[in-house]
Amino acid sequence: MERTCGNGTLRISDAGKTVTLIGWVARRRNFGALVFVDLRDRSGIVQIVFDENIADQIKDVRSEYILQVTGTVEVRKDANPKLPTGEIEVHAESVRIINSAMTPPITIADETDSLEDTRLKYRYLDLRRPILQKYMMLRHQVCMIARNTLDSRGFVEVETPILARSTPEGARDYLVPSRIYNGKFWALPQSPQIYKQLLMIGGMERYFQIARCFRDEDLRADRQPEFTQIDIEMSFVDENDVFGTVETLMKDIFKGTKNVDLEEHFIRIPWKECMSRYGSDKPDLRYGNEIHDLSSIFAGTGFQVFANVLNAGGIVDGIKFAHAAGKYSRKGLDQLQDFIKAGFKAKALAYLKMEKGELSGSIAKALSDTEKQALIQEFDMQDEDLVLIVADKAPVAQSSLGALRVRLAHELEIIPENEYKFLWVTDFPMFEFSEEEGRWVAQHHPFTAPKEEDVDKLFTDPGNVYSRAYDLVLNGYELLSGSIRIHDQELQAKVFEAIGLTMEEAKARFGFFLDAFKYGTPPHGGVGIGLERLIMVLAGTENIRDVVAFPTTNSSLDLMSDAPNVVDQRQLDILGIELSEKTKKNL
Amino acid sequence: MERTCGNGTLRISDAGKTVTLIGWVARRRNFGALVFVDLRDRSGIVQIVFDENIADQIKDVRSEYILQVTGTVEVRKDANPKLPTGEIEVHAESVRIINSAMTPPITIADETDSLEDTRLKYRYLDLRRPILQKYMMLRHQVCMIARNTLDSRGFVEVETPILARSTPEGARDYLVPSRIYNGKFWALPQSPQIYKQLLMIGGMERYFQIARCFRDEDLRADRQPEFTQIDIEMSFVDENDVFGTVETLMKDIFKGTKNVDLEEHFIRIPWKECMSRYGSDKPDLRYGNEIHDLSSIFAGTGFQVFANVLNAGGIVDGIKFAHAAGKYSRKGLDQLQDFIKAGFKAKALAYLKMEKGELSGSIAKALSDTEKQALIQEFDMQDEDLVLIVADKAPVAQSSLGALRVRLAHELEIIPENEYKFLWVTDFPMFEFSEEEGRWVAQHHPFTAPKEEDVDKLFTDPGNVYSRAYDLVLNGYELLSGSIRIHDQELQAKVFEAIGLTMEEAKARFGFFLDAFKYGTPPHGGVGIGLERLIMVLAGTENIRDVVAFPTTNSSLDLMSDAPNVVDQRQLDILGIELSEKTKKNL
């Protein structure tokens, strides 16, 4: 169909040209004998003027009708600075109504007051909103850049199966009953982890895939039952090679989509240091406000509360917020204390305010002058500064202050916009103790390599074994995780043993995968980058549904197509399954 | 890990350089004090020489060990012309054994005599075969080109859901039971058809996706339960726009992967003409041998067999193969007859051979001299030419000769290699009569637009309604199908009625999708290109498993991971399903 350009591309330099446009009616206004129509296509909106000679032809035209219009671009007398095309309008000379439309059930505009559930039900209309189109194009652009960057660095995209093997512990697996082998099931992969490691064993050397992943869990606001991962794996590498690849990727993506030049290399902080400095394994580095360990200041303190904590092996941690003293009343500080009591089982929150060169606050009277001076010096405290202190077991104190760090940064509005602070968090603990299972479990997955110097602690001190796992954090969000994998069978056997698996149990769980390690496995490692999270950061939205074309609700419902739905008995019969009695009763 | 270049990249111009290589031992040969190792990586194979100073360090090294070798590139005295690196070898100065390997259970080489089932079980080793690596890289390259071409033409890649709605007739749907909504199911999409049309309704205008599709059918040799489609949809277009896009795409892919320049535009033949000329809707145009309709020659014939067929409304069709008379004995021709009797219910195969200017053969005596002369002229018959004739109902005669055309072209080896003959087959029948259901059904899908001039025959003569569906055929393979879709609600209602669906039934089946058409649907159309088929043609392989990283057997088994497999009762419990009694008994 004839069309000379996109509606949103017209500028004052086009004045005088005859154009043919196609688009949806975004708005129609009558103005005496004139009719003004905002015509929208993927490129944007332009105003069309229908004069009395032609207005009659569109007398029935309403919102979301599709028109093809030929006319002349003219300079507007009253420019609209909100529109990129606002300096011109198109004077219609002929018009063809391509399709009609019923009144849409939602408002199709960037600013919409339609309910999200209604928008999800009519997602095909919601997608006409220019901002959602922009997000979809951003997502496409990021994938294009990622593929071209990785391709140019010798990575090969390989599609791995969606119909995969269920793992025996796969409570989070979506299952697919087999028609040919009744009673057996496929599982949708939570990630291509095993396949990509097999590709390394298969000699692919550099693999990537923008891969669909599936996780059947009770959804949180920022999760969808299916999601996408930029999945990367490399052979013959250490952390530096993986980090270099990801850094190049991020630089290309941020340059290509936001024209932002990222730093050459991202800083790296080991997990342990990260926890003590920021109380989080995904700190937002757009602001400072680091946690200080005040334990040495309070060694031998007369303040019994702190002394007891320190004697019990705990720590005293503090964090400063400049110019914040006046913004937190006693009541406000009580709320902060409630927040960390509820969230982290912290016992209490102490605070100090600097006012006219003097410290006041909940514990001011309990501290010695030496201690006060040491604190002022430690934090370089100025008038109006606020210091929050938690004395507790280290993880509690750190997590509490880490959470307060984030909360106060938002409340105090100290977070700079349009800054992108990347951080590699490295050297995660290899294991964590599962109270539920009464044993050590792998924190990342059991194929993650332990740090070489910690291997001899696998059995004697598993809590102090660190791994070659890493996360990339951006502005407080975990963008990816990954690790250098084990490629040595003996070490793999030891790790299984450390998490209480016999080789027999390991075989039952990972069978063919363990076999594969016997035939010349290269050292390898990689990452999985959460695509939706990355696009959300780039788009500046907190709603994952903004960056997914056809999302589900938080409770995993597709309101548009009404899925999941009931199926014919015949379909179940050929799969050799039936609904349980309880299910039938509840349907 | 240090590595200066890929093993397969070394050439005589590198002689004298010191290189560090990494790779798998493809072969090890002892030659007196010298040891020769073929070291393989993704880029290829190079010969390494270990002299007596260093050979001892690799005394335990066998096939598939991984080595890191530093050495000097030297010119070989006895060049190996079979290897791209055959003019040089690397004289090892130091070596590090990176990993060991057990003896692999399959032969890792392009020419392997290992059984396919064994290769599938050890797919991670099979993938080390250089030819499979080449296929995987070819597949990647095709996808890269496709994405860049489509991106540069304004197409946006959008990911559509894998967890989708089951259609009530979805006997071929893979189902996924919902844990949150026990008794309800998702279905894996057979294609993104509905989503891509919704994206057009959503104003995306130009969409593509390299999309995973799923079809639960009894597998044929060239099918896999999951496969990939280059899926394209465009708004405000007719056939010319779609064809132009696909032609550009194919030209870029063939240029980029095979350095072949395709013709500017592919020829187009309407389905009806295609059937009468080639007896197939996917003819191989690398050779001629068109079918001739001989009915006018035999109008009023005295040969009773032909006369009866013509009187009953049938046709007499013939096809010529030059220089083939001597290659088909009476017995050979009987086999051809059996072939079309079995395959197409043809009643008989007649043949004529030109020998010394005279026609001989099964029906020679029954024909008049005029008829013989007319045949000689019709086919421009020369000595040694063979003409095969089938008199039957038109579809039978055409299909029979179409199949013989293909069979003899192979047997006579008249198919030129390295030629790529594309063909658009257009104007498919809109409906076909389903004997099973006793009604007309949509041949493509019910959203395909009928030809405008045939709309008034929807109810009076559905068998003669043609559609705006099209296929792209390459060398006898169907590469894609697609159509211009219906975008008008009233026409859609008529088409449903024509296939015996009331609006109510249509709503029950396509509900939300039909709703979507009410709100300003643009004219649109598109295609779905079978990626595996395209790669197979480019790779020159007939085995779909050659172009899929982790394929299943023809009976849909993953021999590597042993999937599908049985799952825990607990997993079924949380899904609210159980195995039927029959299934349990058979497990």
PDB file of C-alpha atoms in Angstrom, chain A residues 1 3 22 24 41-42 64 66 98-105 124-125 127-128 133 136-137 139-140 144 147-148 151 154-163 165-166 168 170-171 174-186 188 195 198-206 208-209 212 214 216-218 225-226 228 236 241 487 512 515-516 518-523 531 549-550 555-557 560-568 571-572 575-580 583 587, chain B residues 1 3 22 24 41-42 64 66 98-105 124-125 127-128 133 136-137 139-140 144 147-148 151 154-163 165-166 168 170 174-186 188 195 198-206 208-209 212 214 216-218 225-226 228 236 241 487 512 515-516 518-523 531 549-550 555-557 560-568 571-572 574-580 583 587:
ATOM      1  CA  MET A   1       0.000   0.000   0.000  1.00  0.00           C
ATOM      2  CA  ARG A   3       3.019   5.270   1.903  1.00  0.00           C
ATOM      3  CA  ILE A  22      -1.141   5.507   6.862  1.00  0.00           C
ATOM      4  CA  TRP A  24      -4.608   4.905  13.271  1.00  0.00           C
ATOM      5  CA  ASP A  41       1.799   4.898  13.281  1.00  0.00           C
ATOM      6  CA  ARG A  42       4.839   3.147  14.744  1.00  0.00           C
ATOM      7  CA  GLU A  64      -8.617   3.784  15.976  1.00  0.00           C
ATOM      8  CA  ILE A  66      -7.247   3.296   9.950  1.00  0.00           C
ATOM      9  CA  ILE A  98      -8.810   1.326   5.368  1.00  0.00           C
ATOM     10  CA  ASN A  99     -10.651  -0.123   8.317  1.00  0.00           C
ATOM     11  CA  SER A 100     -13.165   0.894  10.924  1.00  0.00           C
ATOM     12  CA  ALA A 101     -12.963   0.403  14.678  1.00  0.00           C
ATOM     13  CA  MET A 102     -15.245   0.080  17.630  1.00  0.00           C
ATOM     14  CA  THR A 103     -14.585   2.373  20.546  1.00  0.00           C
ATOM     15  CA  PRO A 104     -11.536   0.858  22.290  1.00  0.00           C
ATOM     16  CA  PRO A 105     -12.031  -0.259  25.900  1.00  0.00           C
ATOM     17  CA  TYR A 124      -3.161  -5.862  21.471  1.00  0.00           C
ATOM     18  CA  LEU A 125      -4.579  -2.364  22.016  1.00  0.00           C
ATOM     19  CA  LEU A 127       0.640  -2.338  22.589  1.00  0.00           C
ATOM     20  CA  ARG A 128      -0.443   0.565  20.402  1.00  0.00           C
ATOM     21  CA  GLN A 133       6.119   0.323  21.186  1.00  0.00           C
ATOM     22  CA  MET A 136       9.497  -3.312  22.358  1.00  0.00           C
ATOM     23  CA  MET A 137      11.850  -1.625  19.914  1.00  0.00           C
ATOM     24  CA  ARG A 139      14.279  -4.726  23.530  1.00  0.00           C
ATOM     25  CA  HIS A 140      14.816  -5.620  19.882  1.00  0.00           C
ATOM     26  CA  MET A 144      20.515  -6.961  17.932  1.00  0.00           C
ATOM     27  CA  ARG A 147      24.104 -10.665  18.931  1.00  0.00           C
ATOM     28  CA  ASN A 148      26.334  -8.545  16.742  1.00  0.00           C
ATOM     29  CA  ASP A 151      29.133 -12.733  16.855  1.00  0.00           C
ATOM     30  CA  GLY A 154      33.522 -15.464  17.778  1.00  0.00           C
ATOM     31  CA  PHE A 155      30.465 -16.570  19.731  1.00  0.00           C
ATOM     32  CA  VAL A 156      28.061 -18.923  17.999  1.00  0.00           C
ATOM     33  CA  GLU A 157      24.380 -18.846  18.857  1.00  0.00           C
ATOM     34  CA  VAL A 158      23.069 -22.359  19.371  1.00  0.00           C
ATOM     35  CA  GLU A 159      19.428 -23.186  20.089  1.00  0.00           C
ATOM     36  CA  THR A 160      19.074 -25.662  22.922  1.00  0.00           C
ATOM     37  CA  PRO A 161      15.941 -27.724  23.556  1.00  0.00           C
ATOM     38  CA  ILE A 162      12.820 -26.394  25.233  1.00  0.00           C
ATOM     39  CA  LEU A 163      11.563 -29.949  25.653  1.00  0.00           C
ATOM     40  CA  ARG A 165      14.726 -33.639  30.867  1.00  0.00           C
ATOM     41  CA  SER A 166      13.088 -33.120  34.212  1.00  0.00           C
ATOM     42  CA  PRO A 168      14.410 -35.172  40.072  1.00  0.00           C
ATOM     43  CA  GLY A 170      12.479 -30.085  39.759  1.00  0.00           C
ATOM     44  CA  ALA A 171       9.706 -28.672  41.878  1.00  0.00           C
ATOM     45  CA  TYR A 174       6.952 -26.988  34.077  1.00  0.00           C
ATOM     46  CA  LEU A 175       6.162 -30.522  32.926  1.00  0.00           C
ATOM     47  CA  VAL A 176       4.962 -31.668  29.514  1.00  0.00           C
ATOM     48  CA  PRO A 177       3.328 -35.105  29.346  1.00  0.00           C
ATOM     49  CA  SER A 178       4.432 -37.255  26.435  1.00  0.00           C
ATOM     50  CA  ARG A 179       1.804 -38.628  24.083  1.00  0.00           C
ATOM     51  CA  ILE A 180       4.094 -41.249  22.586  1.00  0.00           C
ATOM     52  CA  TYR A 181       5.469 -42.374  25.946  1.00  0.00           C
ATOM     53  CA  ASN A 182       2.505 -42.107  28.276  1.00  0.00           C
ATOM     54  CA  GLY A 183       3.606 -41.700  31.870  1.00  0.00           C
ATOM     55  CA  LYS A 184       6.799 -39.900  30.920  1.00  0.00           C
ATOM     56  CA  PHE A 185       7.327 -36.175  30.889  1.00  0.00           C
ATOM     57  CA  TRP A 186       9.463 -33.481  29.394  1.00  0.00           C
ATOM     58  CA  LEU A 188      10.791 -26.865  30.263  1.00  0.00           C
ATOM     59  CA  TYR A 195      23.175 -27.791  27.537  1.00  0.00           C
ATOM     60  CA  LEU A 198      27.611 -29.822  27.074  1.00  0.00           C
ATOM     61  CA  LEU A 199      28.296 -27.493  24.159  1.00  0.00           C
ATOM     62  CA  MET A 200      31.629 -26.630  25.753  1.00  0.00           C
ATOM     63  CA  ILE A 201      32.345 -30.331  26.119  1.00  0.00           C
ATOM     64  CA  GLY A 202      31.224 -30.583  22.487  1.00  0.00           C
ATOM     65  CA  GLY A 203      33.984 -28.207  21.417  1.00  0.00           C
ATOM     66  CA  MET A 204      31.848 -25.170  20.604  1.00  0.00           C
ATOM     67  CA  GLU A 205      34.316 -22.990  22.590  1.00  0.00           C
ATOM     68  CA  ARG A 206      32.188 -19.825  22.522  1.00  0.00           C
ATOM     69  CA  PHE A 208      25.608 -17.746  23.327  1.00  0.00           C
ATOM     70  CA  GLN A 209      21.864 -17.856  23.087  1.00  0.00           C
ATOM     71  CA  ARG A 212      13.728 -18.625  26.812  1.00  0.00           C
ATOM     72  CA  PHE A 214      10.842 -21.172  32.539  1.00  0.00           C
ATOM     73  CA  ASP A 216       7.151 -22.381  37.894  1.00  0.00           C
ATOM     74  CA  GLU A 217       7.223 -20.405  41.078  1.00  0.00           C
ATOM     75  CA  ASP A 218       4.844 -18.227  42.963  1.00  0.00           C
ATOM     76  CA  PRO A 225       6.602 -17.668  34.275  1.00  0.00           C
ATOM     77  CA  GLU A 226       8.763 -17.426  31.173  1.00  0.00           C
ATOM     78  CA  THR A 228      14.642 -14.521  28.592  1.00  0.00           C
ATOM     79  CA  PHE A 236      39.595 -22.065  28.122  1.00  0.00           C
ATOM     80  CA  ASP A 241      37.890 -13.381  29.936  1.00  0.00           C
ATOM     81  CA  HIS A 487      35.946 -29.283  34.732  1.00  0.00           C
ATOM     82  CA  PHE A 512      24.526 -38.333  31.501  1.00  0.00           C
ATOM     83  CA  ASP A 515      29.412 -39.020  32.027  1.00  0.00           C
ATOM     84  CA  ALA A 516      30.138 -36.229  29.621  1.00  0.00           C
ATOM     85  CA  LYS A 518      35.010 -37.983  31.249  1.00  0.00           C
ATOM     86  CA  TYR A 519      35.889 -37.312  27.656  1.00  0.00           C
ATOM     87  CA  GLY A 520      38.069 -34.224  27.683  1.00  0.00           C
ATOM     88  CA  THR A 521      36.192 -31.345  29.283  1.00  0.00           C
ATOM     89  CA  PRO A 522      37.699 -27.920  28.732  1.00  0.00           C
ATOM     90  CA  PRO A 523      37.927 -25.395  31.566  1.00  0.00           C
ATOM     91  CA  LEU A 531      17.201  -9.687  29.583  1.00  0.00           C
ATOM     92  CA  ALA A 549       5.000  -8.184  24.610  1.00  0.00           C
ATOM     93  CA  PHE A 550       2.413 -10.599  26.014  1.00  0.00           C
ATOM     94  CA  SER A 555      -0.394 -14.767  39.434  1.00  0.00           C
ATOM     95  CA  SER A 556       0.595 -16.185  36.080  1.00  0.00           C
ATOM     96  CA  LEU A 557      -2.646 -15.624  34.187  1.00  0.00           C
ATOM     97  CA  MET A 560      -5.899 -11.757  26.992  1.00  0.00           C
ATOM     98  CA  SER A 561      -6.255 -15.325  25.807  1.00  0.00           C
ATOM     99  CA  ASP A 562      -7.599 -16.620  29.116  1.00  0.00           C
ATOM    100  CA  ALA A 563      -4.793 -19.106  29.608  1.00  0.00           C
ATOM    101  CA  PRO A 564      -4.150 -21.534  31.135  1.00  0.00           C
ATOM    102  CA  ASN A 565      -7.515 -23.059  30.307  1.00  0.00           C
ATOM    103  CA  VAL A 566      -9.369 -26.348  30.522  1.00  0.00           C
ATOM    104  CA  VAL A 567      -8.816 -28.806  27.694  1.00  0.00           C
ATOM    105  CA  ASP A 568     -10.857 -31.622  26.150  1.00  0.00           C
ATOM    106  CA  GLN A 571      -6.576 -34.456  24.867  1.00  0.00           C
ATOM    107  CA  LEU A 572      -5.892 -35.855  28.332  1.00  0.00           C
ATOM    108  CA  LEU A 575      -1.581 -38.199  27.017  1.00  0.00           C
ATOM    109  CA  GLY A 576      -2.493 -40.984  29.420  1.00  0.00           C
ATOM    110  CA  ILE A 577      -3.199 -38.644  32.294  1.00  0.00           C
ATOM    111  CA  GLU A 578      -6.262 -37.575  34.196  1.00  0.00           C
ATOM    112  CA  LEU A 579      -7.153 -34.857  36.624  1.00  0.00           C
ATOM    113  CA  SER A 580      -6.969 -35.940  40.232  1.00  0.00           C
ATOM    114  CA  THR A 583      -8.750 -31.171  40.993  1.00  0.00           C
ATOM    115  CA  LEU A 587     -12.680 -27.020  38.913  1.00  0.00           C
TER     116      LEU A 587
ATOM    117  CA  MET B   1      44.251 -19.115  28.965  1.00  0.00           C
ATOM    118  CA  ARG B   3      46.238 -18.960  22.918  1.00  0.00           C
ATOM    119  CA  ILE B  22      44.795 -25.259  22.570  1.00  0.00           C
ATOM    120  CA  TRP B  24      41.648 -31.775  21.578  1.00  0.00           C
ATOM    121  CA  ASP B  41      39.766 -26.919  17.878  1.00  0.00           C
ATOM    122  CA  ARG B  42      36.695 -25.204  16.425  1.00  0.00           C
ATOM    123  CA  GLU B  64      40.409 -36.321  23.176  1.00  0.00           C
ATOM    124  CA  ILE B  66      43.117 -31.432  25.859  1.00  0.00           C
ATOM    125  CA  ILE B  98      44.741 -29.408  30.404  1.00  0.00           C
ATOM    126  CA  ASN B  99      42.468 -32.386  30.824  1.00  0.00           C
ATOM    127  CA  SER B 100      42.469 -36.109  30.261  1.00  0.00           C
ATOM    128  CA  ALA B 101      39.864 -38.210  28.478  1.00  0.00           C
ATOM    129  CA  MET B 102      38.573 -41.722  28.450  1.00  0.00           C
ATOM    130  CA  THR B 103      38.426 -43.451  25.089  1.00  0.00           C
ATOM    131  CA  PRO B 104      35.386 -41.953  23.367  1.00  0.00           C
ATOM    132  CA  PRO B 105      32.589 -44.359  22.429  1.00  0.00           C
ATOM    133  CA  TYR B 124      28.296 -33.872  23.138  1.00  0.00           C
ATOM    134  CA  LEU B 125      31.054 -35.908  21.495  1.00  0.00           C
ATOM    135  CA  LEU B 127      29.202 -32.302  18.148  1.00  0.00           C
ATOM    136  CA  ARG B 128      33.012 -32.300  18.131  1.00  0.00           C
ATOM    137  CA  GLN B 133      30.455 -27.725  14.054  1.00  0.00           C
ATOM    138  CA  MET B 136      26.021 -25.220  13.753  1.00  0.00           C
ATOM    139  CA  MET B 137      28.042 -22.223  12.628  1.00  0.00           C
ATOM    140  CA  ARG B 139      22.891 -22.066  11.254  1.00  0.00           C
ATOM    141  CA  HIS B 140      24.159 -19.227  13.406  1.00  0.00           C
ATOM    142  CA  MET B 144      22.610 -13.431  11.969  1.00  0.00           C
ATOM    143  CA  ARG B 147      18.163 -10.649  11.671  1.00  0.00           C
ATOM    144  CA  ASN B 148      20.388  -7.961  10.218  1.00  0.00           C
ATOM    145  CA  ASP B 151      16.307  -5.154  11.160  1.00  0.00           C
ATOM    146  CA  GLY B 154      12.399  -1.886   9.808  1.00  0.00           C
ATOM    147  CA  PHE B 155      11.337  -5.226  11.252  1.00  0.00           C
ATOM    148  CA  VAL B 156      11.249  -5.551  15.026  1.00  0.00           C
ATOM    149  CA  GLU B 157      11.889  -8.902  16.666  1.00  0.00           C
ATOM    150  CA  VAL B 158       9.292  -9.590  19.330  1.00  0.00           C
ATOM    151  CA  GLU B 159       9.313 -12.646  21.567  1.00  0.00           C
ATOM    152  CA  THR B 160       5.880 -14.240  21.812  1.00  0.00           C
ATOM    153  CA  PRO B 161       4.868 -16.656  24.579  1.00  0.00           C
ATOM    154  CA  ILE B 162       5.817 -20.322  24.654  1.00  0.00           C
ATOM    155  CA  LEU B 163       3.241 -20.886  27.369  1.00  0.00           C
ATOM    156  CA  ARG B 165      -3.511 -21.053  25.095  1.00  0.00           C
ATOM    157  CA  SER B 166      -4.565 -24.482  23.950  1.00  0.00           C
ATOM    158  CA  PRO B 168      -9.900 -26.776  21.396  1.00  0.00           C
ATOM    159  CA  GLY B 170      -5.285 -28.922  19.501  1.00  0.00           C
ATOM    160  CA  TYR B 174       1.964 -30.181  23.748  1.00  0.00           C
ATOM    161  CA  LEU B 175       0.174 -29.428  27.013  1.00  0.00           C
ATOM    162  CA  VAL B 176       1.611 -28.012  30.228  1.00  0.00           C
ATOM    163  CA  PRO B 177      -0.426 -28.525  33.400  1.00  0.00           C
ATOM    164  CA  SER B 178      -0.710 -25.486  35.633  1.00  0.00           C
ATOM    165  CA  ARG B 179       0.375 -25.777  39.242  1.00  0.00           C
ATOM    166  CA  ILE B 180      -1.420 -22.631  40.351  1.00  0.00           C
ATOM    167  CA  TYR B 181      -4.630 -23.458  38.487  1.00  0.00           C
ATOM    168  CA  ASN B 182      -4.920 -27.234  38.803  1.00  0.00           C
ATOM    169  CA  GLY B 183      -6.989 -28.692  36.009  1.00  0.00           C
ATOM    170  CA  LYS B 184      -6.001 -25.986  33.553  1.00  0.00           C
ATOM    171  CA  PHE B 185      -3.294 -26.248  30.945  1.00  0.00           C
ATOM    172  CA  TRP B 186      -0.993 -24.171  28.806  1.00  0.00           C
ATOM    173  CA  LEU B 188       3.151 -24.901  23.473  1.00  0.00           C
ATOM    174  CA  TYR B 195       0.411 -13.606  18.338  1.00  0.00           C
ATOM    175  CA  LEU B 198      -2.174  -9.558  17.275  1.00  0.00           C
ATOM    176  CA  LEU B 199       1.084  -7.646  16.966  1.00  0.00           C
ATOM    177  CA  MET B 200      -0.153  -6.257  13.648  1.00  0.00           C
ATOM    178  CA  ILE B 201      -3.390  -5.272  15.356  1.00  0.00           C
ATOM    179  CA  GLY B 202      -1.157  -3.817  18.069  1.00  0.00           C
ATOM    180  CA  GLY B 203       0.466  -1.479  15.553  1.00  0.00           C
ATOM    181  CA  MET B 204       3.875  -3.161  15.334  1.00  0.00           C
ATOM    182  CA  GLU B 205       3.683  -2.909  11.518  1.00  0.00           C
ATOM    183  CA  ARG B 206       6.736  -5.056  10.813  1.00  0.00           C
ATOM    184  CA  PHE B 208       9.784 -10.939  12.904  1.00  0.00           C
ATOM    185  CA  GLN B 209      10.932 -13.626  15.259  1.00  0.00           C
ATOM    186  CA  ARG B 212      10.566 -22.010  18.482  1.00  0.00           C
ATOM    187  CA  PHE B 214       6.158 -27.310  18.719  1.00  0.00           C
ATOM    188  CA  ASP B 216       3.203 -33.231  18.773  1.00  0.00           C
ATOM    189  CA  GLU B 217       2.839 -35.498  15.794  1.00  0.00           C
ATOM    190  CA  ASP B 218       4.093 -38.898  14.824  1.00  0.00           C
ATOM    191  CA  PRO B 225       9.045 -32.255  18.070  1.00  0.00           C
ATOM    192  CA  GLU B 226      10.392 -28.726  18.297  1.00  0.00           C
ATOM    193  CA  THR B 228      12.381 -23.158  14.465  1.00  0.00           C
ATOM    194  CA  PHE B 236      -0.371  -2.510   4.962  1.00  0.00           C
ATOM    195  CA  ASP B 241       5.698  -6.519  -0.401  1.00  0.00           C
ATOM    196  CA  HIS B 487      -8.638  -8.087   8.099  1.00  0.00           C
ATOM    197  CA  PHE B 512     -10.307 -13.115  22.038  1.00  0.00           C
ATOM    198  CA  ASP B 515     -12.587  -9.589  19.363  1.00  0.00           C
ATOM    199  CA  ALA B 516      -9.265  -8.055  18.460  1.00  0.00           C
ATOM    200  CA  LYS B 518     -12.979  -5.058  15.885  1.00  0.00           C
ATOM    201  CA  TYR B 519     -10.645  -2.267  16.847  1.00  0.00           C
ATOM    202  CA  GLY B 520      -8.958  -1.181  13.622  1.00  0.00           C
ATOM    203  CA  THR B 521      -7.128  -4.122  12.098  1.00  0.00           C
ATOM    204  CA  PRO B 522      -4.619  -3.257   9.385  1.00  0.00           C
ATOM    205  CA  PRO B 523      -4.406  -5.311   6.185  1.00  0.00           C
ATOM    206  CA  LEU B 531      14.757 -22.716   9.447  1.00  0.00           C
ATOM    207  CA  ALA B 549      22.325 -29.178  18.203  1.00  0.00           C
ATOM    208  CA  PHE B 550      20.440 -31.582  20.459  1.00  0.00           C
ATOM    209  CA  SER B 555      10.314 -41.313  17.579  1.00  0.00           C
ATOM    210  CA  SER B 556      10.880 -38.216  19.664  1.00  0.00           C
ATOM    211  CA  LEU B 557      13.351 -39.614  22.181  1.00  0.00           C
ATOM    212  CA  MET B 560      21.410 -38.307  25.461  1.00  0.00           C
ATOM    213  CA  SER B 561      19.476 -37.205  28.516  1.00  0.00           C
ATOM    214  CA  ASP B 562      16.957 -40.048  28.353  1.00  0.00           C
ATOM    215  CA  ALA B 563      13.956 -37.786  28.009  1.00  0.00           C
ATOM    216  CA  PRO B 564      11.047 -37.814  28.335  1.00  0.00           C
ATOM    217  CA  ASN B 565      11.340 -39.568  31.678  1.00  0.00           C
ATOM    218  CA  VAL B 566       9.247 -40.507  34.675  1.00  0.00           C
ATOM    219  CA  VAL B 567       8.850 -37.914  37.386  1.00  0.00           C
ATOM    220  CA  ASP B 568       8.204 -37.966  41.122  1.00  0.00           C
ATOM    221  CA  GLN B 571       5.537 -33.408  41.084  1.00  0.00           C
ATOM    222  CA  LEU B 572       2.267 -34.775  39.725  1.00  0.00           C
ATOM    223  CA  ILE B 574       1.255 -30.402  42.972  1.00  0.00           C
ATOM    224  CA  LEU B 575      -0.021 -30.258  39.390  1.00  0.00           C
ATOM    225  CA  GLY B 576      -3.283 -31.935  40.390  1.00  0.00           C
ATOM    226  CA  ILE B 577      -2.942 -34.695  37.815  1.00  0.00           C
ATOM    227  CA  GLU B 578      -2.338 -38.412  37.923  1.00  0.00           C
ATOM    228  CA  LEU B 579      -1.414 -41.081  35.462  1.00  0.00           C
ATOM    229  CA  SER B 580      -4.404 -42.988  34.108  1.00  0.00           C
ATOM    230  CA  THR B 583      -0.686 -45.687  31.779  1.00  0.00           C
ATOM    231  CA  LEU B 587       4.809 -48.132  32.573  1.00  0.00           C
TER     232      LEU B 587
END
